[in-house]
Amino acid sequence: MKLLKNPDPVSFQASIKEHLLLHEAENNLPLGILSSLIAGEYRDQAPYLAQVVDHGEVKLVVMRTPPYPALLSFEENQLDHGIIDLVNEDLWKEFGDELSGMTGSKDLVSQFADSWQEVSGKMAILKMAMRIYKLEQVFPVLGVPGSMRPFQKADKSLLTDWLTSFYRDSLAENPTPERIKVMTDRYLSADPRLRGMMIWNYKGKPVSMAGYSGPTTNGIRIGAVYTPPTQRKKGYASACVAGLSQYLLDLGFQFCFLFTDLLNPTSNHIYQQVGYSAVSDVDTFEF
């Protein structure tokens, strides 16, 4: 059993892509991040790209783009504790106290969090419980006034404000202005087939938004769904997500993915109404 690291995302992707595609929906985040790395994003610091291999078979993929948490691939079978300890010991050598947390499928990341406490002496606290959803066919949203359009450069200030509010309201994070600027610029300058942000407009006024990024072989991830407090409970987010999902399917993607906070029953309900089905649960632990 070996832990193999490779700083080059292109050759790393070639070595682990087949393994991740066995569960494409569950692994949409690592697949999407690899696509972004290959496109030149998340390169402020060198990425951590590793795989555990046993007798030529990939058992686990582990990635980190600092300063974000480490990310574990979805694994259908229970992992040997030796793999968990091997990975955590290497993460400790690589990052020490700088590792802010870890994200992965519910049962697996819990085992890693327990091991991390032993390796590092630091407490692992559950920060967010999420659920991955997948859509292959959109159920149209009827009766919601307005229409969808892409964000434009003239909307930059609005996108900056709404992204900041999204992170504060939905993720309980307080991102720096520099981080928000980078994300805003990425959304506005990217190839629209790979990343973008849509506005739901009503009477010429933006009332909701939803973004997309992280393409996989057959799908793409929707995220940053946000509606200002004064415009909520009017169906705008549902209409925007439904419209964006159909737009992405029309581009040729076979399905769309998204993550929801399990503590937010409203978002889980509206996504199912537009055609999303639950795939798996994912937890993020903070160290």
Backbone as a ProteinNet text record, in pm:
[ID]
protein_1_A
[PRIMARY]
MKLLKNPDPVSFQASIKEHLLLHEAENNLPLGILSSLIAGEYRDQAPYLAQVVDHGEVKLVVMRTPPYPALLSFEENQLDHGIIDLVNEDLWKEFGDELSGMTGSKDLVSQFADSWQEVSGKMAILKMAMRIYKLEQVFPVLGVPGSMRPFQKADKSLLTDWLTSFYRDSLAENPTPERIKVMTDRYLSADPRLRGMMIWNYKGKPVSMAGYSGPTTNGIRIGAVYTPPTQRKKGYASACVAGLSQYLLDLGFQFCFLFTDLLNPTSNHIYQQVGYSAVSDVDTFEF
[TERTIARY]
85.2	0	88.2	64.5	147.8	61.9	113.2	54	140.1	82	154.9	107.2	201.8	167.6	220.2	142.9	179.4	134.4	225.8	185.1	125.9	135.2	85.4	-58.2	-154.8	-296	-330.6	-260	-291.6	-259.9	-137	-100.5	-170.4	-196	-269.6	-410.4	-476.2	-611.7	-612.7	-511.6	-506.2	-497.3	-432.8	-411.7	-531.3	-619.1	-727.7	-867.1	-876.4	-1007.1	-1100.3	-1049.3	-1133.3	-1192.6	-1112.9	-1161.1	-1271.5	-1251.3	-1351.5	-1481.3	-1470.4	-1589.7	-1675.3	-1625	-1710	-1830.4	-1813.1	-1920.7	-1913.2	-1952.4	-1931.8	-2008.3	-2133.4	-2210.7	-2150.1	-2113.6	-2056.7	-1921	-1847.7	-1714.1	-1713.5	-1828.3	-1832.2	-1741	-1720.2	-1636.3	-1488.3	-1429	-1288.6	-1268.6	-1362.7	-1350.6	-1355	-1444.7	-1456.5	-1335.6	-1282.2	-1163.1	-1043.6	-1030.6	-922.4	-934.3	-1056	-1076.5	-1033.1	-1065.4	-1026.8	-875.5	-811.4	-665.3	-598.4	-648.4	-591.9	-611.5	-720.6	-747	-665.1	-587.8	-500.3	-551.8	-665.1	-720.6	-666.2	-690.3	-649.1	-498.8	-419.9	-276.6	-197.6	-264.5	-192.4	-88.9	-124.3	-31.4	-34.8	73.1	80.7	-28.5	-103.5	-207.9	-148	-221.7	-186.4	-273.9	-212.2	-283.6	-224	-302.5	-249.7	-350.4	-298	-382.2	-317.1	-401.6	-354.1	-377.9	-270.8	-276.6	-235	-310.9	-280.7	-288.9	-176	-169.6	-221.6	-182.2	-217.6	-357.1	-433.3	-571.3	-582.5	-647.9	-669.1	-773.1	-738.2	-828.6	-890	-819.2	-866.2	-791.3	-862.6	-802.4	-819.1	-710.9	-712.3	-655.4	-728.4	-685.2	-698.4	-612.2	-628.1	-573	-652.5	-605.9	-605.4	-489	-482	-539	-613	-629.8	-752.8	-812.5	-937.4	-912.2	-1018.7	-1004.1	-957.5	-904.4	-872.2	-1002.4	-998.1	-1116.7	-1091.3	-1180.9	-1170.1	-1263.6	-1218.4	-1306.3	-1409.7	-1522.4	-1624.5	-1576.5	-1588.8	-1550.5	-1665.8	-1703.8	-1818.5	-1790.4	-1667	-1630.8	-1562	-1575.5	-1511.3	-1360.2	-1288.8	-1144.4	-1076.3	-962.7	-878.4	-826.3	-819.1	-769.8	-626.6	-552.1	-415.6	-411	-509.5	-515.8	-544.8	-638.6	-677.6	-559.2	-489	-373.9	-261.7	-239.8	-135.2	-159.5	-282.8	-316.4	-305	-360.6	-357.9	-216.2	-133.2	5.9	78.4	48.7	113.5	57.8	-73	-130.9	-72.9	-49.9	8.3	151.4	229.6	366.3	365	267.4	261.2	211.2	107.9	41.1	41.1	50.9	44.6	-81.6	-66.4	-181.5	-250.5	-188	-246.9	-366.7	-380.6	-495.2	-621.4	-711.9	-827.9	-941.4	-944.6	-1054.9	-1051.3	-1160.7	-1168.1	-1312.8	-1332	-1464.6	-1467	-1575.7	-1589.3	-1723	-1748.2	-1873.5	-1888.4	-2010.2	-2042.6	-1967.3	-1977	-1914.8	-1762.9	-1710.9	-1566.5	-1497.7	-1549	-1481.8	-1489	-1591.6	-1599.5	-1483.5	-1450.8	-1336.9	-1206.2	-1194	-1074.2	-1063.9	-1176.4	-1175.1	-1129.9	-1176.8	-1133.6	-983.8	-933.4	-790.5	-709.2	-761.8	-690	-670.6	-769.2	-756.8	-641.1	-622.4	-512.2	-377.5	-373.2	-248.4	-204.3	-299.3	-265.3	-285	-370.5	-405.4	-505.6	-559.1	-656.2	-796.9	-894.4	-1032.7	-1094	-1170.6	-1242.7	-1390	-1442.7	-1579.5	-1658.8	-1776	-1861	-1905.9	-1867.2	-1900.6	-2027	-2041.7	-2157.2	-2192	-2321.7	-2373.7	-2446.9	-2402.1	-2455.3	-2509.6	-2580.5	-2632.2	-2607.8	-2558.4	-2539.5	-2667.5	-2709.8	-2825	-2781.1	-2856.7	-2827.8	-2957.6	-2948.4	-3064.7	-3031.8	-3124.9	-3111.9	-3222.9	-3334.7	-3446.6	-3508.7	-3532.6	-3587	-3738.7	-3795	-3938.3	-3961.3	-4022.8	-4036.3	-4109.1	-4065.8	-4130.6	-4228.2	-4353.9	-4458.1	-4508.6	-4552.6	-4617.9	-4525	-4393.9	-4300.2	-4266.5	-4297.1	-4271.3	-4122.2	-4082.7	-3943.5	-3877.4	-3747.5	-3670.8	-3524.4	-3449.9	-3309.7	-3217.1	-3106.3	-3002.5	-2866.8	-2757.3	-2624.4	-2584.8	-2502.2	-2437	-2344.6	-2333.6	-2246	-2147.1	-2048.4	-1946.1	-2007.1	-2116.7	-2183.4	-2245.3	-2261.6	-2319.5	-2213	-2088.8	-1978.1	-1998.8	-2041.2	-2060.8	-2170.3	-2278.6	-2387.6	-2339.9	-2264.3	-2214.6	-2121.7	-2038.7	-1950.3	-2030.5	-2133.1	-2216.2	-2291.4	-2348.6	-2429.6	-2343.3	-2224.3	-2134.9	-2093.8	-2064.5	-2028.4	-2143.5	-2264.2	-2381.7	-2409.6	-2388	-2407.4	-2316.6	-2189.3	-2096.3	-2130.2	-2175.3	-2209.5	-2339.1	-2440.2	-2571.5	-2575.3	-2518.5	-2534	-2422.2	-2301.3	-2186.2	-2125.8	-2185.1	-2135.5	-1987.9	-1945.6	-1807.9	-1804	-1687.6	-1669.3	-1550.6	-1572	-1460.7	-1397.7	-1268.3	-1198.9	-1240.8	-1229.5	-1259.8	-1174.7	-1049.9	-961.2	-1015.6	-1063.5	-1118.1	-1243.7	-1331	-1452.7	-1418	-1317	-1275.9	-1229.6	-1149.5	-1100.8	-1218.2	-1313.7	-1428.4	-1513.8	-1536.2	-1615	-1550.2	-1419.3	-1348.1	-1355.2	-1346.5	-1355.3	-1490.9	-1596.4	-1730.7	-1749.6	-1695	-1721.2	-1627.6	-1515.9	-1418.7	-1405	-1472.2	-1454.6	-1524.3	-1482.6	-1554.2	-1696.3	-1800.7	-1938	-1986.9	-1914	-1950.8	-1902.4	-1810.9	-1748.5	-1779.9	-1807.9	-1835.9	-1915.2	-2010.6	-2086.6	-2185.2	-2255.3	-2352.9	-2474.2	-2591.1	-2715.9	-2794.4	-2864.6	-2954.4	-3098.3	-3186.4	-3329.8	-3376.8	-3432.4	-3476	-3627.9	-3677.5	-3821.3	-3841.8	-3912.7	-3936.6	-3805.7	-3705.3	-3577.2	-3487.8	-3528.9	-3452.5	-3401.7	-3271.1	-3219.4	-3278.9	-3332.5	-3396.1	-3340.3	-3257.7	-3198.3	-3082.5	-2996.7	-2886.2	-2853	-2786.9	-2734.8	-2617.6	-2510	-2389.9	-2362.8	-2264.1	-2223.5	-2073.8	-2011.7	-1867.3	-1833.9	-1705.6	-1659.8	-1713.5	-1696.4	-1747.5	-1676.7	-1751.6	-1697	-1709.1	-1686.9	-1695.9	-1836.4	-1938.9	-2076.7	-2165.9	-2117.8	-2203.6	-2133	-2203.1	-2148.8	-2222.3	-2153.9	-2206.8	-2269.1	-2386.6	-2453.7	-2425.8	-2404.2	-2375.8	-2399.3	-2368.8	-2385.7	-2526.9	-2625.1	-2765.4	-2801.7	-2843.5	-2868.7	-2982.9	-3069.3	-3177.1	-3171.9	-3172.3	-3172.7	-3294.6	-3281.6	-3391.5	-3524.9	-3524	-3649.9	-3721.6	-3650.6	-3709.2	-3736.1	-3720.9	-3736.6	-3883.5	-3906.1	-4038.9	-4130.8	-4071.1	-4149.5	-4124.7	-4041.4	-4015.2	-3901.4	-3832.8	-3729.6	-3611.3	-3567.3	-3453.1	-3487.8	-3608	-3650.8	-3650.3	-3705.3	-3712	-3572.4	-3484.5	-3349.1	-3271.4	-3281.6	-3211	-3266.7	-3398.9	-3459.6	-3414.5	-3416.1	-3374.2	-3227.6	-3143.1	-3000.5	-2974.6	-3042.6	-3025.3	-3060.2	-3171.2	-3210.5	-3108.2	-3058.3	-2955.7	-2832.9	-2790.5	-2672.1	-2697.4	-2817.1	-2850.8	-2852.2	-2901.5	-2905.9	-2765.2	-2668	-2529.8	-2468	-2531.6	-2480.9	-2443.2	-2451.5	-2424.8	-2538.5	-2502.9	-2604.4	-2677	-2608.6	-2673.3	-2605.9	-2675	-2624.8	-2618.1	-2524.7	-2510.5	-2525.6	-2559.7	-2551.2	-2543.2	-2493.9	-2484.5	-2586	-2650.2	-2739.7	-2698	-2732.6	-2714	-2833.7	-2809.8	-2920.6	-3000	-2942	-3014.5	-3107.9	-3107.9	-3194.7	-3301	-3413.7	-3516.5	-3575.8	-3574.9	-3632.7	-3556.5	-3423.2	-3345.5	-3355.6	-3353.8	-3366.5	-3499.9	-3604.1	-3737.9	-3746.4	-3698.2	-3715	-3633.7	-3517	-3436.7	-3503.6	-3566.3	-3638.7	-3757.1	-3818.7	-3933	-3894.7	-3769.7	-3729.7	-3662.2	-3651.2	-3602.8	-3476.9	-3425.1	-3302.8	-3334.9	-3252.1	-3267.5	-3143.1	-3165.1	-3054.1	-2963.1	-2831.4	-2731.3	-2657.5	-2599	-2522.7	-2505	-2468.3	-2445	-2295.9	-2261.9	-2123	-2109.8	-2006.6	-1981.9	-1849.1	-1843.4	-1718	-1684.5	-1565.1	-1516.7	-1415.8	-1420.8	-1326.3	-1231.5	-1102.5	-1002.2	-964
-119.8	0	124	215.6	333.5	459	569.7	700.2	770.8	797.6	858.6	1001.7	1095.9	1236.9	1285	1374.8	1425.9	1571	1666.9	1807.6	1853.9	1771.7	1810	1762.5	1855	1812.2	1735.4	1757.7	1688.2	1539.5	1506.8	1366	1301.4	1380.2	1325.5	1287.2	1374.1	1344.2	1216.7	1201.3	1082.9	955.1	963.1	842.9	807	903.6	876.1	900.9	955.3	993	873.2	761.8	642.9	599.6	609.7	571.8	666.8	797	894.2	882	846.8	837.9	716.2	623.7	512.9	564.8	681.2	747.2	896.9	930.2	1066.2	1170.2	1141.5	1239.5	1262.5	1152.9	1164.5	1235.5	1218.1	1277	1402.1	1467.8	1584.3	1696.7	1709.9	1819	1795.9	1679.8	1660.3	1662.2	1606.5	1611.2	1755.5	1834	1973.3	2056.2	2032.8	2107.2	2073.5	1946.9	1909.9	1983.9	1995.1	2070.2	2215.3	2273.9	2412.5	2426.9	2330	2333.1	2327.2	2240.5	2227.1	2356.2	2427.8	2556.1	2670.1	2641.9	2743.8	2810.6	2763.4	2823.8	2754.1	2815.7	2761.8	2735	2820.5	2797.9	2895.9	2967.1	3060.5	2986.7	2865.2	2777.2	2642	2567	2437.2	2344.9	2278.1	2186.4	2057.8	1996.1	1864.6	1763.4	1678.6	1580	1443.3	1356.5	1228.1	1116.3	996.4	877.6	764.7	683.2	563	446.1	371.9	261	132.7	27.3	-103.6	-209.9	-274.1	-374.5	-319.5	-195.5	-132.9	-75.9	-86.6	-38.3	87.6	190.8	313.9	289	321.7	302.4	433.1	543.1	671.8	783	891.8	1013	1124.4	1197.8	1307.6	1431.3	1543.2	1666.8	1782.6	1882.4	2007	2122.2	2228.1	2352.5	2455.8	2477.3	2570.3	2706.7	2771.6	2739.6	2654.5	2590.9	2518.1	2384	2322.3	2191.6	2083.8	1975.7	1858.9	1794.6	1731.4	1672.8	1525.6	1439.7	1295.6	1249.1	1155.7	1096.9	1007.8	989.7	896.7	754.3	669.7	529.3	441.3	350.1	263.9	165.2	115.6	15.7	80.8	19.5	70.4	59.1	163.7	165.6	105.5	45.4	-5.2	111.8	94.2	202.4	240.7	145.7	177.9	286.4	287.9	392.4	526.9	528.5	653.4	712.8	630.3	679.8	724.5	650.2	685.9	824.5	851.2	981.1	1092.7	1071.9	1178	1209.8	1109.1	1133.8	1217.2	1187.8	1266.2	1408.2	1424.8	1558.6	1639.9	1574.1	1643	1689	1601.7	1638.5	1752.7	1750.1	1849.7	1985.2	1984.9	2110.5	2142.6	2041.5	2067	2140	2241.6	2317.4	2399.4	2413.1	2493.9	2425.9	2294.5	2225.7	2265.6	2333.2	2392.3	2293.8	2184.5	2091.4	1985.8	1911.6	1800.7	1778.7	1749.2	1724.9	1588.5	1514.4	1384.3	1321.2	1203.9	1134.4	1109.9	1114.1	1123.3	1023	894.7	793.6	797.3	815.3	812.2	929.9	1050.1	1166.9	1166.1	1103.2	1090.1	1005.9	898.6	815.4	893.9	972	1053.9	1159.3	1217.7	1319.4	1259.5	1139.2	1072.8	1047.2	999.4	972.2	1100.9	1207.6	1335.3	1387.5	1367.6	1412.2	1340.5	1211.1	1136	1179.7	1203.1	1240.4	1380.5	1474.6	1615.8	1667.8	1600.1	1652.6	1766	1792.8	1900.4	1843.2	1916.1	1870.8	1888.6	1789.3	1796.3	1823.4	1932.5	1974.8	1973.3	1911.5	1910.5	2052.9	2101.5	2238.8	2244	2148.2	2151.5	2010.9	1979.2	1853.7	1886.2	1825.5	1859.8	1735.4	1759.1	1650	1684.3	1587.3	1603.8	1562.6	1647.4	1618	1613.6	1539	1523.4	1538.4	1607.2	1628.3	1583.7	1511.8	1473.4	1533.1	1568.2	1630.1	1736.8	1852.9	1966	1958.5	1980	2000.7	2152.1	2205.3	2350.7	2413.7	2532.9	2610.3	2706.7	2694.8	2774.8	2884.1	2992.2	3097	3194.1	3186.2	3281.5	3387.4	3512.3	3616.8	3646.2	3689.5	3727.3	3640.3	3661.2	3585.8	3581	3490.9	3469.3	3532.5	3586.2	3637.8	3621.1	3621.2	3610.5	3739.1	3724.7	3841.4	3901.8	4034.2	4106	4189.7	4242.6	4321	4440.7	4493.2	4606.1	4565.3	4433.3	4382.1	4346.2	4383.6	4337.4	4374.1	4497.6	4541.1	4458.6	4431.2	4350.9	4209	4151.3	4015.3	4009	4109.8	4114.7	4115.3	4198.7	4208	4078.1	4019.6	3898.8	3777.6	3766.3	3655.7	3665.7	3786.8	3806	3763.9	3804.6	3769	3619.5	3557.8	3412.9	3338.4	3374.3	3303.9	3326.9	3446	3474.4	3404.4	3408.7	3353.4	3201.9	3147.5	3005.3	2918.7	2972.6	2892.9	2937.4	3040.7	3092.3	3126.7	3181.9	3224.4	3375.3	3433	3575.9	3596.5	3579.1	3583.9	3722.3	3725.5	3852.9	3918.9	4050.5	4118.9	4066.4	4028.8	3976.6	3845.4	3757.8	3630	3651.3	3740.8	3769.2	3829.1	3915.6	3975.9	3868.5	3772.9	3664.9	3584.7	3549.5	3471.4	3549.1	3677.8	3761.1	3767.1	3789.7	3797.6	3665	3554	3422.8	3404.3	3438.3	3422.1	3508.4	3629.7	3724.1	3707	3637.4	3626.7	3485.4	3387.6	3247.9	3215.5	3105.3	3048.1	3014.6	3073.3	3052.6	2909	2824.4	2682.8	2608.4	2671.8	2603.9	2668.5	2797.8	2869.6	2994.5	3027.1	3149.3	3172.7	3284.7	3322.9	3382.4	3337.9	3386.2	3469.6	3566.6	3652.1	3617.9	3615.5	3615.5	3759.2	3811.7	3950.9	3958.8	4055	4081.6	4231.6	4271.7	4414	4492.3	4429.4	4494.5	4497.3	4430.1	4433.4	4293.2	4278	4147.8	4106.4	3984.1	3939.2	3806.2	3738.8	3612.4	3577.8	3484.6	3442.3	3295.4	3235.3	3098.8	3086.1	3020.1	3005.2	2860.9	2839.4	2703.9	2702	2586.5	2570	2422.1	2390.1	2255.7	2147.2	2157.8	2051.7	1919.3	1811.6	1676.6	1621.4	1493.9	1437.4	1453.1	1432.3	1433.1	1537.5	1603.7	1695	1823.3	1905.7	2031.8	2070.6	2144.8	2175.5	2315.2	2322.5	2450.5	2492.1	2620.5	2668.6	2817.8	2872.3	3015.7	3062.6	2982.6	3021.3	3119.2	3237.5	3341	3431.4	3462.7	3559.4	3656.7	3787.2	3883.5	3861.9	3889	3862.4	3922.7	4041.9	4108.2	4042.1	3953.8	3891.3	3741.8	3692.4	3549.4	3508	3377.1	3315.2	3361.5	3394	3433.2	3339.2	3237	3139.7	3176.1	3288.8	3333.3	3236.1	3185.6	3092.8	2963.7	2912.1	2789.9	2811.4	2924.2	2953.1	2970.3	3034.4	3058.7	2927.3	2841.8	2713.2	2624.1	2622.1	2542	2591.7	2723.9	2780.4	2753.8	2768.1	2742.8	2595.2	2507.5	2363.5	2326	2380.9	2351.9	2408.9	2527.1	2589.7	2499.6	2441.2	2355.7	2223	2167.3	2045.9	2074.4	2190.8	2227.9	2248.5	2282	2294.1	2158.6	2051.2	1918	1835.9	1895.2	1817.1	1717.5	1599	1496.7	1517.1	1579.1	1606.7	1722.5	1776.1	1882.9	1831.1	1886.4	1851.9	1978	1961.2	2071.4	2016.4	2100.4	2067.4	2150.6	2089.8	2164.9	2146.5	2244.1	2236.7	2161.9	2051.5	1972	2045.9	2151.5	2230.6	2332.1	2336.8	2430.5	2351.5	2321	2239	2305.3	2437.9	2508.9	2476.4	2487.2	2461.9	2316.5	2224	2082.7	2055.5	2124.9	2104.8	2162	2284.9	2348.6	2278.5	2224.3	2155.9	2026.3	1956.5	1836.2	1870.5	1984.9	2026.4	2050.5	2091.3	2119.6	1999.3	1885.3	1763.5	1703.2	1758.5	1704.8	1588.8	1483.8	1366.4	1351.6	1313.1	1297.7	1183.4	1204.9	1105.2	1053	1143.6	1101.9	1220.6	1190.9	1294	1317.8	1443.6	1486.6	1578.4	1555.6	1639.4	1712.2	1829.5	1903.5	1919.9	1875.2	1893.2	2006.4	2083.9	2193.5	2151.4	2174	2135.8	2258.1
0	0	0	-94.8	-109	-122.3	-72.3	-95.1	-198.3	-314.7	-425.3	-444.6	-449.7	-468.9	-603.9	-664.9	-795.9	-805	-815	-817.3	-949.5	-1054	-1185.8	-1203.7	-1212.2	-1219.4	-1346.3	-1455.2	-1580	-1568.5	-1527.4	-1515	-1396.1	-1292.3	-1178.3	-1220.6	-1295.1	-1342.5	-1426.5	-1512.2	-1597.6	-1515.3	-1398.3	-1317.6	-1229.9	-1200.6	-1104.6	-1161.1	-1283.1	-1337	-1349.2	-1397.8	-1414.4	-1281.1	-1174.6	-1040.9	-995.2	-1012.8	-968	-1048	-1175.5	-1260.2	-1229.8	-1148.8	-1105.1	-1027.5	-962.8	-888.3	-921.6	-1043	-1092.4	-1012.3	-977.2	-900.5	-763.2	-695.4	-561.3	-563.7	-673.4	-684.6	-771.9	-786	-874	-827.1	-696.3	-647.1	-678.7	-644.7	-684.2	-835.7	-912.6	-1058	-1108.4	-1052.5	-1094.3	-1055.1	-935.4	-891.7	-979.3	-1017.6	-1108.7	-1241.7	-1293.4	-1417	-1400.1	-1285.2	-1258.9	-1244.1	-1178.6	-1165.3	-1301.8	-1387.3	-1521.2	-1600.5	-1572.4	-1639.1	-1579.8	-1474.5	-1416.4	-1291.2	-1238.2	-1116.9	-992.2	-875.9	-745.4	-740.5	-804.9	-811	-723.2	-633	-546.5	-462.9	-421.3	-352.4	-423.1	-409.2	-476.4	-424.1	-511.8	-466.4	-411.9	-321.6	-268.8	-342.4	-422.5	-504	-474.7	-411.6	-367.6	-391.3	-403.6	-414.2	-335.2	-276.2	-208.3	-302.3	-330.7	-425.8	-355.5	-378.1	-319.7	-429.9	-457.5	-563.3	-696.6	-728.4	-854.4	-861.3	-753.5	-751.4	-665.8	-721.2	-645.1	-536.9	-413.5	-300.4	-252.5	-272.9	-222.2	-293.7	-320.3	-375.8	-273.1	-249	-152	-219.6	-208.8	-272.1	-173.5	-193.3	-118.9	-200.8	-212.1	-271.3	-158.3	-94.2	19.4	-18.5	73.2	216.5	248.4	147.9	169.1	239.4	292.7	358.6	260.6	315.3	234.1	186.9	70.6	9.1	-19.6	29.6	10.8	-100.2	-181	-281.2	-214.4	-281.8	-235.4	-260.1	-158.6	-172.3	-127.6	-214.1	-187.2	-74.2	-67.8	33	151.4	267.2	387.9	374.5	415.9	403.1	525	499.7	607.1	690.2	821.5	908.3	874.8	816.9	777.1	671.7	579.9	477.4	541.7	634	699.9	775.7	851.6	928.1	835.1	726.4	630.7	572.3	532.4	473.3	576.2	694.4	795.1	840.2	852.1	891.8	785	657.5	552.2	547.3	567.1	571.9	687.3	800.2	915.4	884.8	818.8	780.2	679.6	589.4	482.6	532.4	617.3	653	802	887.4	1030.9	1069.9	1154.6	1203.5	1095.3	978.3	872	806.5	824.7	764.6	840	770.1	836.4	858.1	779.2	793.2	684.9	673.5	578.7	537.2	407.9	352.3	284.9	306.9	242.6	273.8	217.5	244	393.2	439.5	582.6	670.1	639.1	724.1	714.7	592.4	573.3	640.9	622.3	678.9	831	887	1032.3	1085.5	1014.9	1055.4	1043.2	936.8	920	1030.2	1067.8	1172.7	1306.5	1337.3	1461.1	1458.8	1345.5	1332.6	1340	1281	1281.4	1424.1	1506.1	1645.5	1714.3	1682.8	1742.2	1684.2	1553.3	1487.7	1527.3	1532.7	1550.2	1691.5	1769.9	1901.4	1894.4	1774.9	1757.6	1749.1	1799.6	1799.2	1660.6	1618.6	1492.1	1521.5	1466.7	1493.6	1363	1365.2	1247.1	1215.6	1098.2	1058.6	974.4	880.2	791.8	744.9	748.6	694.7	565.1	455.2	323.9	253.3	146.8	63.5	-83	-157.7	-301.8	-373.5	-466.5	-550.7	-697.6	-776.2	-918.6	-998.8	-1111.9	-1198.8	-1340.7	-1402.1	-1541.7	-1628.2	-1566.6	-1637.6	-1549.6	-1606.7	-1530.5	-1526.5	-1406.7	-1392.3	-1397.2	-1501.5	-1515.3	-1396.4	-1362.1	-1255.5	-1321.7	-1286.2	-1349.4	-1254.6	-1312.7	-1234.9	-1165.4	-1190.9	-1129.8	-1233.3	-1208.3	-1308.2	-1320.7	-1437.9	-1459.3	-1563.5	-1581.4	-1679	-1636.1	-1697.8	-1661.1	-1764.6	-1717	-1806.6	-1739.5	-1817.6	-1757.5	-1684.8	-1580.6	-1522.4	-1627.4	-1625.8	-1717.5	-1638.2	-1706.1	-1636.5	-1564.2	-1616.6	-1550.8	-1417.9	-1395.9	-1271.2	-1167.6	-1190.8	-1105.9	-959.9	-932.8	-794.8	-726.6	-799.9	-745.2	-716.5	-809.5	-789.4	-669.1	-651.9	-535.3	-405.4	-398.9	-278.7	-252.6	-357.6	-338.7	-305.1	-363.9	-327.8	-181.2	-136.1	4.7	95	61	141.1	135.9	19.6	7.4	103.8	107.4	196	342.2	374.6	514	555.6	469.8	504.6	493.6	386	357.1	412.9	420.2	461.5	593.8	654.2	782.6	775	661.1	641.8	621.7	648.5	629.2	536.1	405.7	310.9	301.9	275.6	259.8	129.2	120.8	-6.3	-121.3	-91.5	-196	-252.6	-165	-210.7	-294.9	-252.6	-328.7	-464.8	-468.9	-596.2	-694	-644.3	-730.6	-786.5	-699.4	-744.4	-843.6	-816.3	-907.3	-1044.6	-1046.6	-1173.7	-1249.2	-1175.5	-1241.8	-1309.1	-1238.7	-1296.2	-1420.1	-1418	-1526.1	-1645.7	-1626.9	-1735.7	-1791.5	-1731.2	-1770.5	-1902.2	-1961.9	-2075	-2028.2	-2087.4	-2037.1	-2048.3	-2120.9	-2125.3	-2001.6	-1924.9	-1811.5	-1676.8	-1678	-1552.9	-1585	-1497.7	-1518.1	-1405.7	-1414.2	-1312.7	-1381.9	-1338.4	-1396.7	-1296	-1347.4	-1269.4	-1307.4	-1205.6	-1235.1	-1221.5	-1330.3	-1336.4	-1329.2	-1253.2	-1250.9	-1262.9	-1366.7	-1395.4	-1402.1	-1466.9	-1486	-1363.6	-1255.3	-1130.9	-1097.2	-1067.1	-1025.6	-890.4	-882.8	-759.1	-707.1	-787.1	-742	-834.9	-790.5	-876.6	-852.2	-949.3	-937.4	-1032.5	-984.4	-1065.5	-1100.7	-1186.7	-1223.2	-1249.5	-1222.2	-1241.4	-1222	-1232.1	-1200.7	-1291	-1424.4	-1511.1	-1488.7	-1496.5	-1495.1	-1637.7	-1655.6	-1789.7	-1847.1	-1765.2	-1813.8	-1747.6	-1642.5	-1567.6	-1529.5	-1454.5	-1406.8	-1278.5	-1191.8	-1058.2	-1053.5	-993.8	-967.7	-823.5	-802.7	-667.1	-656.1	-538.9	-511.8	-544.7	-502.2	-521.1	-409	-447.1	-345.2	-388.3	-290.7	-307.6	-189.6	-213.5	-102.3	-12.9	117.2	211.3	169.9	110.1	75.4	-43	-114.9	-233.6	-214.1	-94	-69.9	-60.6	-75.2	-67.5	-179.7	-293.2	-410.4	-528.3	-508.2	-613.2	-706.6	-681.6	-774.6	-780	-665.6	-664.5	-738.3	-714.9	-784.7	-935.6	-979.1	-1122	-1180.8	-1105.7	-1154.4	-1166.2	-1064.1	-1067.3	-1177.4	-1192.5	-1299.6	-1436.6	-1454.6	-1582.8	-1612.7	-1510.2	-1528	-1556.1	-1485.3	-1507.2	-1650.8	-1701.2	-1839.5	-1938.2	-1908.5	-1992.9	-2003.5	-1891	-1890.4	-1961.6	-1944	-2018.6	-2168.8	-2206.1	-2347.2	-2404.4	-2317.9	-2363.7	-2395.6	-2347.8	-2376.8	-2256	-2135.4	-2014.5	-1992.5	-1946.1	-1923.2	-1791	-1693.4	-1565.9	-1494.5	-1392.8	-1307	-1164.1	-1087	-945.7	-861.8	-737.4	-641.6	-500	-410.6	-268.9	-192.1	-91.6	-4.3	141.4	222.3	366.5	424.4	493.5	547	654	710	809.4	745.3	611.9	540.2	464.4	528.3	462.5	339.2	334.7	219.8	92.6	96.9	-24.1	-66.6	28.6	-6.7	-74.7	-31.2	-88.7	-229.6	-248.8	-379.7	-486.8	-451.3	-552.2	-596.4	-504.1	-542.9	-632.1	-609.4	-691.6	-837.5	-862.1	-1000.8	-1065.9	-993.3	-1056.3	-999.8	-890.2	-830.6	-736.3	-742.5	-654.9	-568	-442.7	-348.9	-391.5	-376.8	-414.2	-291.8	-213.1	-94.5	-1.3	123.2	223.8	242.2	261.9	272.4	393	474.3	590.9	577.6	637.5	649.7	797.4	836.6	973.1	974.8	1079.5	1101	1213.2	1193.3	1293.8	1376.7
[MASK]
+++++++++++++++++++++++++++++++++++++++++++++++++++++++++++++++++++++++++++++++++++++++++++++++++++++++++++++++++++++++++++++++++++++++++++++++++++++++++++++++++++++++++++++++++++++++++++++++++++++++++++++++++++++++++++++++++++++++++++++++++++++++++++++++++++++++++++++++++++++++++++++++

